[in-house]
PDB file of C-alpha atoms in Angstrom:
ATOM      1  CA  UNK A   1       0.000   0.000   0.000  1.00 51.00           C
ATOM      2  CA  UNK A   2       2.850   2.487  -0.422  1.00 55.00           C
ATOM      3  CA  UNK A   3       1.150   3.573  -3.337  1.00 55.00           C
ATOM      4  CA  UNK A   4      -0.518   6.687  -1.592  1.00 57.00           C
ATOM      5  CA  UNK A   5       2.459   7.206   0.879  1.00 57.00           C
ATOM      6  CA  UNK A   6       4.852   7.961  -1.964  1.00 57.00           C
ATOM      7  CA  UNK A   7       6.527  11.677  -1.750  1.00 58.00           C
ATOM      8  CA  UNK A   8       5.411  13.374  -5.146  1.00 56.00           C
ATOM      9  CA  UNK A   9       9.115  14.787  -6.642  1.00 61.00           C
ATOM     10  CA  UNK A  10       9.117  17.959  -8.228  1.00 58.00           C
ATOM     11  CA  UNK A  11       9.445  18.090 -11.724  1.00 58.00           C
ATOM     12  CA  UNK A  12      11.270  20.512 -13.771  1.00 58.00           C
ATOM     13  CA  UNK A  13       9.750  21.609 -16.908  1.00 58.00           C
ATOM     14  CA  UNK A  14      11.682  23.347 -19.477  1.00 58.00           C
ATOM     15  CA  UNK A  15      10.038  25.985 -21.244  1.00 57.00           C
ATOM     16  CA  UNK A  16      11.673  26.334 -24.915  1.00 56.00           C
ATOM     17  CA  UNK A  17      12.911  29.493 -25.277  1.00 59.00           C
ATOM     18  CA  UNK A  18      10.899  31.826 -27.935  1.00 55.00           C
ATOM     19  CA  UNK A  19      12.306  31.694 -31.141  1.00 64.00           C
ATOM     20  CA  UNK A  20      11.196  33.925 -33.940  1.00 79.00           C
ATOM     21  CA  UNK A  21       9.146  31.915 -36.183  1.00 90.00           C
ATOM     22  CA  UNK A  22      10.258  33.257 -39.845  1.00 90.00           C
ATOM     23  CA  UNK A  23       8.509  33.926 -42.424  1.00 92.00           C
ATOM     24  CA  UNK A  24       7.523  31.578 -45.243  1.00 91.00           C
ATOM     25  CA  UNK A  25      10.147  34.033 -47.107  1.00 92.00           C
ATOM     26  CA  UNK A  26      12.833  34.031 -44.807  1.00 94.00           C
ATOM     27  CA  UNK A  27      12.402  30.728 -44.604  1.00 94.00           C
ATOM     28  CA  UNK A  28      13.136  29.851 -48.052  1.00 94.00           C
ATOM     29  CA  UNK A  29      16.265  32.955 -48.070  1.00 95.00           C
ATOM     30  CA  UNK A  30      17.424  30.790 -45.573  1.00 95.00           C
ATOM     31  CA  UNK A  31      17.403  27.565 -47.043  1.00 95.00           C
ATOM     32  CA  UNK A  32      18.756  28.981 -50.593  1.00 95.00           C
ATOM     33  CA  UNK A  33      21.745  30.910 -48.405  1.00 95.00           C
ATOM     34  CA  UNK A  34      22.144  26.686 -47.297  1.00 95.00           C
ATOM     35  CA  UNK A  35      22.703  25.826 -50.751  1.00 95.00           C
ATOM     36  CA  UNK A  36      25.360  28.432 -51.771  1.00 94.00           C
ATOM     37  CA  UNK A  37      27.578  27.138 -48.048  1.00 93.00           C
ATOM     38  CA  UNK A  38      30.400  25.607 -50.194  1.00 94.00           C
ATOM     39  CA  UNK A  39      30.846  28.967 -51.480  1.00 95.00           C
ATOM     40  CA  UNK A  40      33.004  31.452 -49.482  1.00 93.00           C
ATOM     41  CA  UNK A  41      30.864  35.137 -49.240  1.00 92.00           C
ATOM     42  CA  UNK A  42      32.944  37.126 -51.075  1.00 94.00           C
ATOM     43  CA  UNK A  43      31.782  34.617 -54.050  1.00 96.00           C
ATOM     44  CA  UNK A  44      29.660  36.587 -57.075  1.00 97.00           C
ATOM     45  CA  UNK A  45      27.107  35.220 -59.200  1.00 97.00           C
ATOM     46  CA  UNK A  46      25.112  35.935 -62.116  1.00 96.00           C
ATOM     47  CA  UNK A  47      21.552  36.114 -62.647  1.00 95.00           C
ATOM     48  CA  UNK A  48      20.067  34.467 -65.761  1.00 97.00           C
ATOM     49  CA  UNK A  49      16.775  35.271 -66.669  1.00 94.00           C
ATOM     50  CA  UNK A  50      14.646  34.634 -69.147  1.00 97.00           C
ATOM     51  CA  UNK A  51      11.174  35.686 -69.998  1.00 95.00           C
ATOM     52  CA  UNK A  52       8.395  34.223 -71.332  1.00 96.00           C
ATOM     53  CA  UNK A  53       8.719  36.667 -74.335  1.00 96.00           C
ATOM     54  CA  UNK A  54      12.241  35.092 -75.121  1.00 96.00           C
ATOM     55  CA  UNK A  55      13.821  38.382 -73.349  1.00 95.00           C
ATOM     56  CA  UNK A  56      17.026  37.468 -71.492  1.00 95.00           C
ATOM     57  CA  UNK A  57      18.921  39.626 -68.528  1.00 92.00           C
ATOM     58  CA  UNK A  58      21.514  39.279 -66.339  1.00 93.00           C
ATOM     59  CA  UNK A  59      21.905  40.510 -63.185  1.00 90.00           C
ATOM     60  CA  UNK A  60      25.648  40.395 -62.776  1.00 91.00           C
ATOM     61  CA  UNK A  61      27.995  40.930 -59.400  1.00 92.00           C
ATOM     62  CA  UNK A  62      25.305  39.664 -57.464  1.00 93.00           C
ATOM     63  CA  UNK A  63      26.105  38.203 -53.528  1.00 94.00           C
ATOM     64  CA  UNK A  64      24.943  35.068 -52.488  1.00 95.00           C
ATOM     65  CA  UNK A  65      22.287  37.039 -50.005  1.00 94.00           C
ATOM     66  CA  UNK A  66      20.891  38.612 -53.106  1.00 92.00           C
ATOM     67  CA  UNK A  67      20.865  35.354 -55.183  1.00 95.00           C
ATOM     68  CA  UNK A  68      18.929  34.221 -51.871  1.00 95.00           C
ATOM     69  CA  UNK A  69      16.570  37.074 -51.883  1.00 92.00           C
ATOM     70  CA  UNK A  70      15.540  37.023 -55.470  1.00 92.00           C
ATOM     71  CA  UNK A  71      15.167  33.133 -55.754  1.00 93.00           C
ATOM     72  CA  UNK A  72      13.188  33.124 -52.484  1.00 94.00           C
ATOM     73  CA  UNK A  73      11.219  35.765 -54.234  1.00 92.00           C
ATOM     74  CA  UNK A  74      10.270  33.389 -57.479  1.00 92.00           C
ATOM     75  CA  UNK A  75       9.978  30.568 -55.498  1.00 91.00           C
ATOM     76  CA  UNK A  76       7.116  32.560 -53.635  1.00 90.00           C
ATOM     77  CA  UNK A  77       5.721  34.049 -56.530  1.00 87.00           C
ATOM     78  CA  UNK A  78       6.199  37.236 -55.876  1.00 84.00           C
ATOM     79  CA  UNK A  79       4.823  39.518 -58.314  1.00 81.00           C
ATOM     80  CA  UNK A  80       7.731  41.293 -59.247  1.00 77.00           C
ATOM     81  CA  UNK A  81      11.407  43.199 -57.512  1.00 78.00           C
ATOM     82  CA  UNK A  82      13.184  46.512 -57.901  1.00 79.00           C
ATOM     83  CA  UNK A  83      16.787  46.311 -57.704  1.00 69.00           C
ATOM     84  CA  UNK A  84      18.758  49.087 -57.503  1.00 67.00           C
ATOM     85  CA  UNK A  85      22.663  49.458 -57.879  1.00 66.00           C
ATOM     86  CA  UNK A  86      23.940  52.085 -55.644  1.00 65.00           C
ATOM     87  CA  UNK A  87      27.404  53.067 -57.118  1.00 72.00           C
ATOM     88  CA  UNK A  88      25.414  53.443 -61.019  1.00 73.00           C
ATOM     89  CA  UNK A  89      22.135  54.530 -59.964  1.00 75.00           C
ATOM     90  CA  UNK A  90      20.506  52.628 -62.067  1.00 78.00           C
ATOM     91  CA  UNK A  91      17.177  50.616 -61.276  1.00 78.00           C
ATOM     92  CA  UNK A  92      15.942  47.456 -62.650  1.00 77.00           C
ATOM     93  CA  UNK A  93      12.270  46.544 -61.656  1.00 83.00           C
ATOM     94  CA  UNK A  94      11.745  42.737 -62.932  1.00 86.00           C
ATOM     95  CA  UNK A  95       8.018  41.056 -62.923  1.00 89.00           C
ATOM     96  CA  UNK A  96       8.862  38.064 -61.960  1.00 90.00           C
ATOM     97  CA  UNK A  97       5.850  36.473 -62.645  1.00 90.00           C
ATOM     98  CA  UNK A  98       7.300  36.341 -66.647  1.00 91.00           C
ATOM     99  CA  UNK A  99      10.473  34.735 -65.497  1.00 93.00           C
ATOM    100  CA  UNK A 100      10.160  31.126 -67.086  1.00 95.00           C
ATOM    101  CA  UNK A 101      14.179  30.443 -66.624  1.00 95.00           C
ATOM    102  CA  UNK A 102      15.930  31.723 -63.602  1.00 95.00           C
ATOM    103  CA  UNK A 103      19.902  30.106 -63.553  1.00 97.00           C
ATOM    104  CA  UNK A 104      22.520  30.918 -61.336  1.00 97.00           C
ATOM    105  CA  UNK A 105      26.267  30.890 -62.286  1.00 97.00           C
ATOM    106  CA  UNK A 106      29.278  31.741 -59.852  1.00 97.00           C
ATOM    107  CA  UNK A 107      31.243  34.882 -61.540  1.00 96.00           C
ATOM    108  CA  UNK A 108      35.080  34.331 -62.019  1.00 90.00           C
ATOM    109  CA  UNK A 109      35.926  37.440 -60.176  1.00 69.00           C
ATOM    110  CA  UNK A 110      35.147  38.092 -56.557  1.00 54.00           C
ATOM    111  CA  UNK A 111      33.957  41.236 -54.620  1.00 56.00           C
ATOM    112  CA  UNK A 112      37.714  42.014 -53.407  1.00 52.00           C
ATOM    113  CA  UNK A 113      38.896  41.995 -57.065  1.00 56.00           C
ATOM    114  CA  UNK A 114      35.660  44.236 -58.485  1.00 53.00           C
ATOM    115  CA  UNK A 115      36.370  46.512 -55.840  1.00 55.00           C
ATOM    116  CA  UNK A 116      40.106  46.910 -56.949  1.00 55.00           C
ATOM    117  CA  UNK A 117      39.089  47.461 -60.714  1.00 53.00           C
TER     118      UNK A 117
END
């Protein structure tokens, strides 16, 4: 009968800390910025498109975070970007809902040495 007579131990309960659910977008930034790990991050790519009208554009001397950001934004059918290059002031906006091919190809050259040109 020491069933009743047993002293009830405390037990502690861990509470997982909060972590920031992200967003479905970050989410897939995240996993694309996974894909690119074997690549150092001074690594540049380029940006193949091409559009359902046969159009093709490159968006050259990109990072691997921008690659990340502009794939996450296709994969999530986004309905189009604005990118705009600081140093030529020049603007691209890109509906991305015409992109049919979207390839990514590392760049020979890496930030350090575009810098230095």
């Amino acid at each position: 009968m020491g069933l009743f007579h047993k002293k009830a131990e405390k037990v502690a309960v861990e509470e997982p800390e909060d972590k920031e659910e992200l967003s479905p977008f970050e989410a897939s930034e995240q996993r694309i910025i996974g894909y690119y790990s074997d690549f150092d991050n001074e690594q540049l790519f380029t940006i193949h498109l091409v559009f359902e009208n046969g159009a093709e554009y490159d968006l050259s001397h990109q990072s691997k975070e921008n690659v990340a950001w502009v794939v996450a934004h296709k994969n999530l059918d986004s309905k189009g970007i604005f990118q705009y290059a600081i140093n030529d002031g020049v603007g691209v906006g890109i509906d991305l809902r015409k992109v049919i091919i979207l390839t990514v190809k590392p760049e020979e050259t890496s930030k350090d040495e575009k810098d230095a040109a």
